[in-house]
PDB file of C-alpha atoms and ligand atoms in Angstrom:
ATOM      1  CA  UNK K   1       0.000   0.000   0.000  1.00 46.00           C
ATOM      2  CA  UNK K   2       1.389   3.428  -0.811  1.00 48.00           C
ATOM      3  CA  UNK K   3       2.462   5.590   2.108  1.00 53.00           C
ATOM      4  CA  UNK K   4      -0.160   8.236   1.284  1.00 51.00           C
ATOM      5  CA  UNK K   5      -3.065   5.787   1.675  1.00 48.00           C
ATOM      6  CA  UNK K   6      -1.532   4.405   4.848  1.00 45.00           C
ATOM      7  CA  UNK K   7      -1.382   7.904   6.345  1.00 49.00           C
ATOM      8  CA  UNK K   8      -5.021   8.569   5.426  1.00 47.00           C
ATOM      9  CA  UNK K   9      -6.110   5.259   6.994  1.00 50.00           C
ATOM     10  CA  UNK K  10      -4.096   6.002  10.100  1.00 63.00           C
ATOM     11  CA  UNK K  11      -5.811   9.356  10.561  1.00 74.00           C
ATOM     12  CA  UNK K  12      -9.301   8.019   9.962  1.00 88.00           C
ATOM     13  CA  UNK K  13     -12.087   9.369  12.160  1.00 90.00           C
ATOM     14  CA  UNK K  14     -15.290   7.446  11.463  1.00 90.00           C
ATOM     15  CA  UNK K  15     -18.937   7.895  12.472  1.00 92.00           C
ATOM     16  CA  UNK K  16     -18.378   5.081  14.954  1.00 91.00           C
ATOM     17  CA  UNK K  17     -15.592   7.077  16.610  1.00 92.00           C
ATOM     18  CA  UNK K  18     -17.782  10.172  16.685  1.00 93.00           C
ATOM     19  CA  UNK K  19     -20.597   8.203  18.330  1.00 94.00           C
ATOM     20  CA  UNK K  20     -18.233   6.795  20.948  1.00 94.00           C
ATOM     21  CA  UNK K  21     -16.983  10.322  21.663  1.00 95.00           C
ATOM     22  CA  UNK K  22     -20.496  11.568  22.309  1.00 96.00           C
ATOM     23  CA  UNK K  23     -20.952   8.696  24.795  1.00 96.00           C
ATOM     24  CA  UNK K  24     -17.722   9.743  26.488  1.00 97.00           C
ATOM     25  CA  UNK K  25     -19.033  13.316  26.716  1.00 98.00           C
ATOM     26  CA  UNK K  26     -22.192  11.991  28.424  1.00 98.00           C
ATOM     27  CA  UNK K  27     -20.041  10.059  30.935  1.00 97.00           C
ATOM     28  CA  UNK K  28     -18.083  13.247  31.716  1.00 98.00           C
ATOM     29  CA  UNK K  29     -21.318  15.199  32.237  1.00 98.00           C
ATOM     30  CA  UNK K  30     -22.480  12.502  34.697  1.00 98.00           C
ATOM     31  CA  UNK K  31     -19.180  12.829  36.526  1.00 97.00           C
ATOM     32  CA  UNK K  32     -19.791  16.555  36.982  1.00 97.00           C
ATOM     33  CA  UNK K  33     -18.085  18.305  34.052  1.00 98.00           C
ATOM     34  CA  UNK K  34     -20.213  21.340  33.135  1.00 97.00           C
ATOM     35  CA  UNK K  35     -18.155  23.590  30.860  1.00 98.00           C
ATOM     36  CA  UNK K  36     -19.710  23.474  27.401  1.00 97.00           C
ATOM     37  CA  UNK K  37     -16.530  24.562  25.624  1.00 97.00           C
ATOM     38  CA  UNK K  38     -14.536  21.818  27.334  1.00 98.00           C
ATOM     39  CA  UNK K  39     -17.165  19.162  26.551  1.00 98.00           C
ATOM     40  CA  UNK K  40     -17.351  20.375  22.939  1.00 98.00           C
ATOM     41  CA  UNK K  41     -13.566  20.134  22.626  1.00 98.00           C
ATOM     42  CA  UNK K  42     -13.550  16.551  23.927  1.00 98.00           C
ATOM     43  CA  UNK K  43     -16.449  15.764  21.593  1.00 97.00           C
ATOM     44  CA  UNK K  44     -14.443  17.108  18.665  1.00 97.00           C
ATOM     45  CA  UNK K  45     -10.991  15.584  19.179  1.00 97.00           C
ATOM     46  CA  UNK K  46     -10.264  12.102  17.748  1.00 96.00           C
ATOM     47  CA  UNK K  47      -8.615  10.728  20.913  1.00 96.00           C
ATOM     48  CA  UNK K  48      -8.071   7.332  19.261  1.00 94.00           C
ATOM     49  CA  UNK K  49      -5.500   8.924  16.957  1.00 94.00           C
ATOM     50  CA  UNK K  50      -3.374  10.020  19.931  1.00 94.00           C
ATOM     51  CA  UNK K  51      -2.935   6.461  21.168  1.00 89.00           C
ATOM     52  CA  UNK K  52      -0.975   3.354  20.394  1.00 80.00           C
ATOM     53  CA  UNK K  53      -2.907   1.222  17.891  1.00 76.00           C
ATOM     54  CA  UNK K  54      -3.181  -1.664  20.374  1.00 72.00           C
ATOM     55  CA  UNK K  55      -5.452   0.501  22.535  1.00 75.00           C
ATOM     56  CA  UNK K  56      -7.659   1.843  19.746  1.00 76.00           C
ATOM     57  CA  UNK K  57     -10.726  -0.060  20.885  1.00 78.00           C
ATOM     58  CA  UNK K  58     -10.494   1.528  24.310  1.00 87.00           C
ATOM     59  CA  UNK K  59      -9.839   5.099  23.206  1.00 92.00           C
ATOM     60  CA  UNK K  60     -13.222   6.401  24.333  1.00 94.00           C
ATOM     61  CA  UNK K  61     -13.259   4.806  27.738  1.00 93.00           C
ATOM     62  CA  UNK K  62     -12.695   7.258  30.546  1.00 95.00           C
ATOM     63  CA  UNK K  63      -9.239   5.861  31.274  1.00 94.00           C
ATOM     64  CA  UNK K  64      -5.571   6.760  31.003  1.00 92.00           C
ATOM     65  CA  UNK K  65      -3.508   4.613  28.590  1.00 91.00           C
ATOM     66  CA  UNK K  66       0.175   4.017  27.917  1.00 90.00           C
ATOM     67  CA  UNK K  67       1.879   6.044  25.173  1.00 88.00           C
ATOM     68  CA  UNK K  68       5.529   6.081  24.025  1.00 85.00           C
ATOM     69  CA  UNK K  69       8.461   6.485  26.442  1.00 85.00           C
ATOM     70  CA  UNK K  70       6.590   4.831  29.362  1.00 86.00           C
ATOM     71  CA  UNK K  71       4.260   7.802  29.709  1.00 89.00           C
ATOM     72  CA  UNK K  72       0.448   8.000  29.647  1.00 90.00           C
ATOM     73  CA  UNK K  73      -2.308   9.894  27.891  1.00 92.00           C
ATOM     74  CA  UNK K  74      -4.369  11.356  30.743  1.00 93.00           C
ATOM     75  CA  UNK K  75      -7.863  10.122  31.554  1.00 95.00           C
ATOM     76  CA  UNK K  76     -10.480  12.292  29.769  1.00 97.00           C
ATOM     77  CA  UNK K  77     -12.127  13.188  33.107  1.00 98.00           C
ATOM     78  CA  UNK K  78      -8.782  14.455  34.391  1.00 98.00           C
ATOM     79  CA  UNK K  79      -8.233  16.474  31.207  1.00 98.00           C
ATOM     80  CA  UNK K  80     -11.731  17.983  31.530  1.00 98.00           C
ATOM     81  CA  UNK K  81     -11.326  18.676  35.270  1.00 98.00           C
ATOM     82  CA  UNK K  82      -7.984  20.440  34.839  1.00 98.00           C
ATOM     83  CA  UNK K  83      -9.122  22.380  31.779  1.00 98.00           C
ATOM     84  CA  UNK K  84     -12.243  23.613  33.595  1.00 98.00           C
ATOM     85  CA  UNK K  85     -10.098  24.843  36.464  1.00 98.00           C
ATOM     86  CA  UNK K  86      -7.931  26.843  34.047  1.00 98.00           C
ATOM     87  CA  UNK K  87     -10.998  28.955  33.087  1.00 98.00           C
ATOM     88  CA  UNK K  88      -9.445  30.047  29.818  1.00 98.00           C
ATOM     89  CA  UNK K  89     -11.001  31.829  26.861  1.00 97.00           C
ATOM     90  CA  UNK K  90     -10.075  32.298  23.220  1.00 97.00           C
ATOM     91  CA  UNK K  91      -6.807  34.192  22.738  1.00 98.00           C
ATOM     92  CA  UNK K  92      -5.455  33.528  26.258  1.00 98.00           C
ATOM     93  CA  UNK K  93      -1.772  32.660  26.489  1.00 98.00           C
ATOM     94  CA  UNK K  94      -1.328  29.339  28.273  1.00 98.00           C
ATOM     95  CA  UNK K  95       1.530  27.054  29.231  1.00 98.00           C
ATOM     96  CA  UNK K  96       1.317  23.290  29.494  1.00 98.00           C
ATOM     97  CA  UNK K  97       3.980  21.239  31.273  1.00 98.00           C
ATOM     98  CA  UNK K  98       4.100  17.663  29.914  1.00 98.00           C
ATOM     99  CA  UNK K  99       3.024  17.643  26.251  1.00 97.00           C
ATOM    100  CA  UNK K 100       2.975  13.823  26.130  1.00 96.00           C
ATOM    101  CA  UNK K 101       0.620  12.591  23.414  1.00 96.00           C
ATOM    102  CA  UNK K 102      -0.537  16.160  22.706  1.00 98.00           C
ATOM    103  CA  UNK K 103      -4.159  15.398  23.620  1.00 98.00           C
ATOM    104  CA  UNK K 104      -4.407  18.083  26.308  1.00 98.00           C
ATOM    105  CA  UNK K 105      -2.569  20.441  23.939  1.00 98.00           C
ATOM    106  CA  UNK K 106      -5.265  19.742  21.334  1.00 98.00           C
ATOM    107  CA  UNK K 107      -8.009  20.525  23.868  1.00 98.00           C
ATOM    108  CA  UNK K 108      -6.359  23.886  24.555  1.00 98.00           C
ATOM    109  CA  UNK K 109      -6.034  24.533  20.797  1.00 98.00           C
ATOM    110  CA  UNK K 110      -9.746  23.713  20.345  1.00 98.00           C
ATOM    111  CA  UNK K 111     -10.505  26.378  22.975  1.00 98.00           C
ATOM    112  CA  UNK K 112      -8.640  28.899  20.822  1.00 98.00           C
ATOM    113  CA  UNK K 113      -5.875  29.579  23.336  1.00 98.00           C
ATOM    114  CA  UNK K 114      -2.277  30.367  22.409  1.00 98.00           C
ATOM    115  CA  UNK K 115      -0.556  27.245  23.657  1.00 98.00           C
ATOM    116  CA  UNK K 116       3.067  26.781  24.673  1.00 98.00           C
ATOM    117  CA  UNK K 117       3.855  23.248  25.807  1.00 98.00           C
ATOM    118  CA  UNK K 118       7.023  21.719  27.247  1.00 98.00           C
ATOM    119  CA  UNK K 119       8.037  18.035  27.127  1.00 98.00           C
ATOM    120  CA  UNK K 120      11.231  16.559  28.589  1.00 96.00           C
ATOM    121  CA  UNK K 121      11.188  13.235  26.675  1.00 95.00           C
ATOM    122  CA  UNK K 122      12.771  13.849  23.300  1.00 96.00           C
ATOM    123  CA  UNK K 123      11.002  10.903  21.658  1.00 95.00           C
ATOM    124  CA  UNK K 124       7.558  12.210  22.652  1.00 95.00           C
ATOM    125  CA  UNK K 125       8.496  15.771  21.750  1.00 97.00           C
ATOM    126  CA  UNK K 126       9.428  14.610  18.238  1.00 97.00           C
ATOM    127  CA  UNK K 127       6.376  12.364  17.689  1.00 96.00           C
ATOM    128  CA  UNK K 128       3.886  14.930  18.976  1.00 97.00           C
ATOM    129  CA  UNK K 129       5.489  17.871  17.135  1.00 98.00           C
ATOM    130  CA  UNK K 130       4.941  16.023  13.856  1.00 97.00           C
ATOM    131  CA  UNK K 131       1.529  14.651  14.733  1.00 96.00           C
ATOM    132  CA  UNK K 132      -0.458  17.700  15.935  1.00 98.00           C
ATOM    133  CA  UNK K 133      -0.192  19.696  12.668  1.00 97.00           C
ATOM    134  CA  UNK K 134      -1.516  16.644  10.791  1.00 96.00           C
ATOM    135  CA  UNK K 135      -4.769  17.104  12.701  1.00 96.00           C
ATOM    136  CA  UNK K 136      -4.543  20.848  12.114  1.00 96.00           C
ATOM    137  CA  UNK K 137      -3.702  21.648  15.731  1.00 98.00           C
ATOM    138  CA  UNK K 138      -1.135  24.425  15.785  1.00 97.00           C
ATOM    139  CA  UNK K 139       0.141  25.308  19.236  1.00 98.00           C
ATOM    140  CA  UNK K 140       2.228  28.508  19.327  1.00 98.00           C
ATOM    141  CA  UNK K 141       5.286  26.479  20.311  1.00 98.00           C
ATOM    142  CA  UNK K 142       6.231  22.987  21.469  1.00 98.00           C
ATOM    143  CA  UNK K 143       9.417  23.016  23.494  1.00 98.00           C
ATOM    144  CA  UNK K 144      11.826  20.217  24.336  1.00 98.00           C
ATOM    145  CA  UNK K 145      12.953  21.063  27.847  1.00 97.00           C
ATOM    146  CA  UNK K 146      12.423  21.027  31.575  1.00 97.00           C
ATOM    147  CA  UNK K 147       8.994  22.155  32.714  1.00 98.00           C
ATOM    148  CA  UNK K 148      10.199  22.907  36.245  1.00 98.00           C
ATOM    149  CA  UNK K 149      11.667  26.122  34.838  1.00 97.00           C
ATOM    150  CA  UNK K 150       8.507  27.144  32.984  1.00 98.00           C
ATOM    151  CA  UNK K 151       9.039  29.447  30.009  1.00 98.00           C
ATOM    152  CA  UNK K 152      10.204  32.830  31.362  1.00 98.00           C
ATOM    153  CA  UNK K 153      10.733  34.333  27.900  1.00 98.00           C
ATOM    154  CA  UNK K 154       7.007  34.006  27.131  1.00 98.00           C
ATOM    155  CA  UNK K 155       5.641  34.872  30.604  1.00 98.00           C
ATOM    156  CA  UNK K 156       3.254  36.007  31.956  1.00 98.00           C
ATOM    157  CA  UNK K 157       0.591  33.367  31.270  1.00 98.00           C
ATOM    158  CA  UNK K 158      -3.148  33.474  31.858  1.00 98.00           C
ATOM    159  CA  UNK K 159      -3.016  29.850  32.940  1.00 98.00           C
ATOM    160  CA  UNK K 160      -0.455  27.108  33.465  1.00 98.00           C
ATOM    161  CA  UNK K 161      -1.381  23.421  33.547  1.00 98.00           C
ATOM    162  CA  UNK K 162       0.931  20.690  34.798  1.00 98.00           C
ATOM    163  CA  UNK K 163       0.001  17.241  33.501  1.00 98.00           C
ATOM    164  CA  UNK K 164       2.436  15.191  35.608  1.00 97.00           C
ATOM    165  CA  UNK K 165       2.541  14.660  39.362  1.00 98.00           C
ATOM    166  CA  UNK K 166       4.720  17.341  40.971  1.00 98.00           C
ATOM    167  CA  UNK K 167       6.485  16.466  44.251  1.00 97.00           C
ATOM    168  CA  UNK K 168       6.413  20.194  45.079  1.00 97.00           C
ATOM    169  CA  UNK K 169       5.143  23.390  43.437  1.00 98.00           C
ATOM    170  CA  UNK K 170       7.914  24.831  41.222  1.00 98.00           C
ATOM    171  CA  UNK K 171       8.338  28.517  42.154  1.00 97.00           C
ATOM    172  CA  UNK K 172       9.053  29.652  38.558  1.00 98.00           C
ATOM    173  CA  UNK K 173       5.556  28.507  37.543  1.00 98.00           C
ATOM    174  CA  UNK K 174       3.904  30.714  40.175  1.00 98.00           C
ATOM    175  CA  UNK K 175       6.171  33.589  39.153  1.00 98.00           C
ATOM    176  CA  UNK K 176       5.153  33.236  35.495  1.00 98.00           C
ATOM    177  CA  UNK K 177       1.418  33.751  36.115  1.00 98.00           C
ATOM    178  CA  UNK K 178      -0.118  37.112  35.324  1.00 98.00           C
ATOM    179  CA  UNK K 179      -2.161  38.722  38.108  1.00 98.00           C
ATOM    180  CA  UNK K 180      -5.495  36.901  37.958  1.00 98.00           C
ATOM    181  CA  UNK K 181      -3.732  33.933  36.329  1.00 98.00           C
ATOM    182  CA  UNK K 182      -4.270  30.315  37.394  1.00 98.00           C
ATOM    183  CA  UNK K 183      -1.875  27.411  37.952  1.00 98.00           C
ATOM    184  CA  UNK K 184      -3.485  23.959  37.916  1.00 98.00           C
ATOM    185  CA  UNK K 185      -1.079  21.387  39.304  1.00 98.00           C
ATOM    186  CA  UNK K 186      -1.383  17.886  40.782  1.00 98.00           C
ATOM    187  CA  UNK K 187       0.868  17.852  43.864  1.00 98.00           C
ATOM    188  CA  UNK K 188       2.163  14.760  45.650  1.00 97.00           C
ATOM    189  CA  UNK K 189       4.296  11.649  45.261  1.00 95.00           C
ATOM    190  CA  UNK K 190       2.282   8.402  45.021  1.00 92.00           C
ATOM    191  CA  UNK K 191      -1.081  10.129  44.633  1.00 96.00           C
ATOM    192  CA  UNK K 192      -1.583  13.777  43.918  1.00 98.00           C
ATOM    193  CA  UNK K 193      -3.967  16.409  45.180  1.00 98.00           C
ATOM    194  CA  UNK K 194      -5.235  18.582  42.360  1.00 98.00           C
ATOM    195  CA  UNK K 195      -4.302  22.092  43.406  1.00 98.00           C
ATOM    196  CA  UNK K 196      -5.278  25.484  42.025  1.00 98.00           C
ATOM    197  CA  UNK K 197      -3.272  28.635  42.659  1.00 98.00           C
ATOM    198  CA  UNK K 198      -4.805  31.957  41.638  1.00 98.00           C
ATOM    199  CA  UNK K 199      -2.465  34.936  41.586  1.00 98.00           C
ATOM    200  CA  UNK K 200      -4.534  37.584  43.332  1.00 98.00           C
ATOM    201  CA  UNK K 201      -1.780  40.208  43.491  1.00 98.00           C
ATOM    202  CA  UNK K 202       1.908  40.652  42.644  1.00 96.00           C
ATOM    203  CA  UNK K 203       2.866  38.650  45.738  1.00 95.00           C
ATOM    204  CA  UNK K 204      -0.439  37.066  46.708  1.00 98.00           C
ATOM    205  CA  UNK K 205      -1.700  33.628  45.769  1.00 98.00           C
ATOM    206  CA  UNK K 206      -4.903  31.900  46.736  1.00 98.00           C
ATOM    207  CA  UNK K 207      -4.654  28.118  47.018  1.00 98.00           C
ATOM    208  CA  UNK K 208      -7.554  25.642  46.669  1.00 98.00           C
ATOM    209  CA  UNK K 209      -7.237  21.871  46.898  1.00 98.00           C
ATOM    210  CA  UNK K 210      -9.475  19.391  45.095  1.00 97.00           C
ATOM    211  CA  UNK K 211      -9.624  15.580  45.072  1.00 94.00           C
ATOM    212  CA  UNK K 212      -6.970  12.918  44.558  1.00 97.00           C
ATOM    213  CA  UNK K 213      -5.634  12.019  41.109  1.00 96.00           C
ATOM    214  CA  UNK K 214      -2.880   9.754  39.864  1.00 95.00           C
ATOM    215  CA  UNK K 215      -0.257  10.968  37.373  1.00 95.00           C
ATOM    216  CA  UNK K 216       3.136   9.861  36.099  1.00 94.00           C
ATOM    217  CA  UNK K 217       5.820  11.870  37.943  1.00 96.00           C
ATOM    218  CA  UNK K 218       7.046  15.316  36.955  1.00 97.00           C
ATOM    219  CA  UNK K 219      10.731  14.464  36.681  1.00 95.00           C
ATOM    220  CA  UNK K 220      13.603  16.798  37.358  1.00 87.00           C
ATOM    221  CA  UNK K 221      16.076  17.529  34.587  1.00 73.00           C
ATOM    222  CA  UNK K 222      18.586  14.739  33.858  1.00 55.00           C
ATOM    223  CA  UNK K 223      21.360  17.252  33.189  1.00 50.00           C
TER     224      UNK K 223
HETATM  225  N1  SAH M   1      -0.821  15.952  28.673  1.00 63.05           N
HETATM  226  C1  SAH M   1      -0.325  14.643  28.355  1.00 63.05           C
HETATM  227  C2  SAH M   1       0.031  13.897  29.623  1.00 63.05           C
HETATM  228  C3  SAH M   1       1.248  13.083  29.410  1.00 63.05           C
HETATM  229  S1  SAH M   1       1.881  12.328  30.862  1.00 63.05           S
HETATM  230  C4  SAH M   1      -1.322  13.847  27.528  1.00 63.05           C
HETATM  231  O1  SAH M   1      -2.513  14.133  27.581  1.00 63.05           O
HETATM  232  O2  SAH M   1      -0.896  12.948  26.814  1.00 63.05           O
HETATM  233  C5  SAH M   1       2.958  13.581  31.499  1.00 63.05           C
HETATM  234  C6  SAH M   1       4.061  14.040  30.598  1.00 63.05           C
HETATM  235  O3  SAH M   1       4.901  14.899  31.364  1.00 63.05           O
HETATM  236  C7  SAH M   1       4.967  12.925  30.078  1.00 63.05           C
HETATM  237  O4  SAH M   1       4.995  12.992  28.678  1.00 63.05           O
HETATM  238  C8  SAH M   1       6.333  13.248  30.687  1.00 63.05           C
HETATM  239  O5  SAH M   1       7.433  12.915  29.842  1.00 63.05           O
HETATM  240  C9  SAH M   1       6.231  14.751  30.904  1.00 63.05           C
HETATM  241  N2  SAH M   1       7.150  15.285  31.910  1.00 63.05           N
HETATM  242  C10 SAH M   1       7.574  14.721  33.064  1.00 63.05           C
HETATM  243  N3  SAH M   1       8.428  15.547  33.706  1.00 63.05           N
HETATM  244  C11 SAH M   1       8.550  16.665  32.930  1.00 63.05           C
HETATM  245  C12 SAH M   1       9.294  17.884  33.055  1.00 63.05           C
HETATM  246  N4  SAH M   1      10.087  18.134  34.088  1.00 63.05           N
HETATM  247  N5  SAH M   1       9.165  18.799  32.074  1.00 63.05           N
HETATM  248  C13 SAH M   1       8.350  18.591  30.996  1.00 63.05           C
HETATM  249  N6  SAH M   1       7.635  17.457  30.828  1.00 63.05           N
HETATM  250  C14 SAH M   1       7.723  16.498  31.786  1.00 63.05           C
END
């Protein structure tokens, strides 16, 4: 089969997939997700294309799954929960730590935000950088680097989302929020508490804790 046809088949999004996505959206509504723009984004994105082919049949279950480099694509409920907490609107500048499969990045693109996303695994950075434009998702910039440092040259951000479990809250991320900006970060070692920081003033932050979640660890730089 010629490569062109193979690529088309690989990127296929059928009516069956669309139907399964709508069922997933209903599950998320039952679990308490209310934001219409977030639900619409999840209803629009072909999650099965972000996953290893051996998991295709499970793509629309509300579960996390393995991706390359021993990492995971987050559970849709987790993606929806974190995205709701970000409270972003079209045109907002946002930073994601942990690009991974690019699924969360795609959700933020669907919302019309200007997305910067950092990934420390070179293999994933390469795969996802090539893959997202094929689905017409165009984040402002994907960066291969260490998310603990944030992205000072592009700060301040309206929202920052961390999609790996952080043993502590990296100070640079708080410093890179604009006033009124929101950091959504799962904090903890074995399990994480979803935590929201809102910058209420130049030196003031308001912290709110939500339930327990389970993420792969936010790793410190190898170098
Ligand atoms: N948002 C992703 C979640 C991937 S899992 C998705 O939906 O697919 C978390 C990701 O964080 C992994 O890809 C992991 O390699 C990355 N990560 C871990 N520590 C990091 C760090 N210090 N800086 C940037 N990315 C990191």
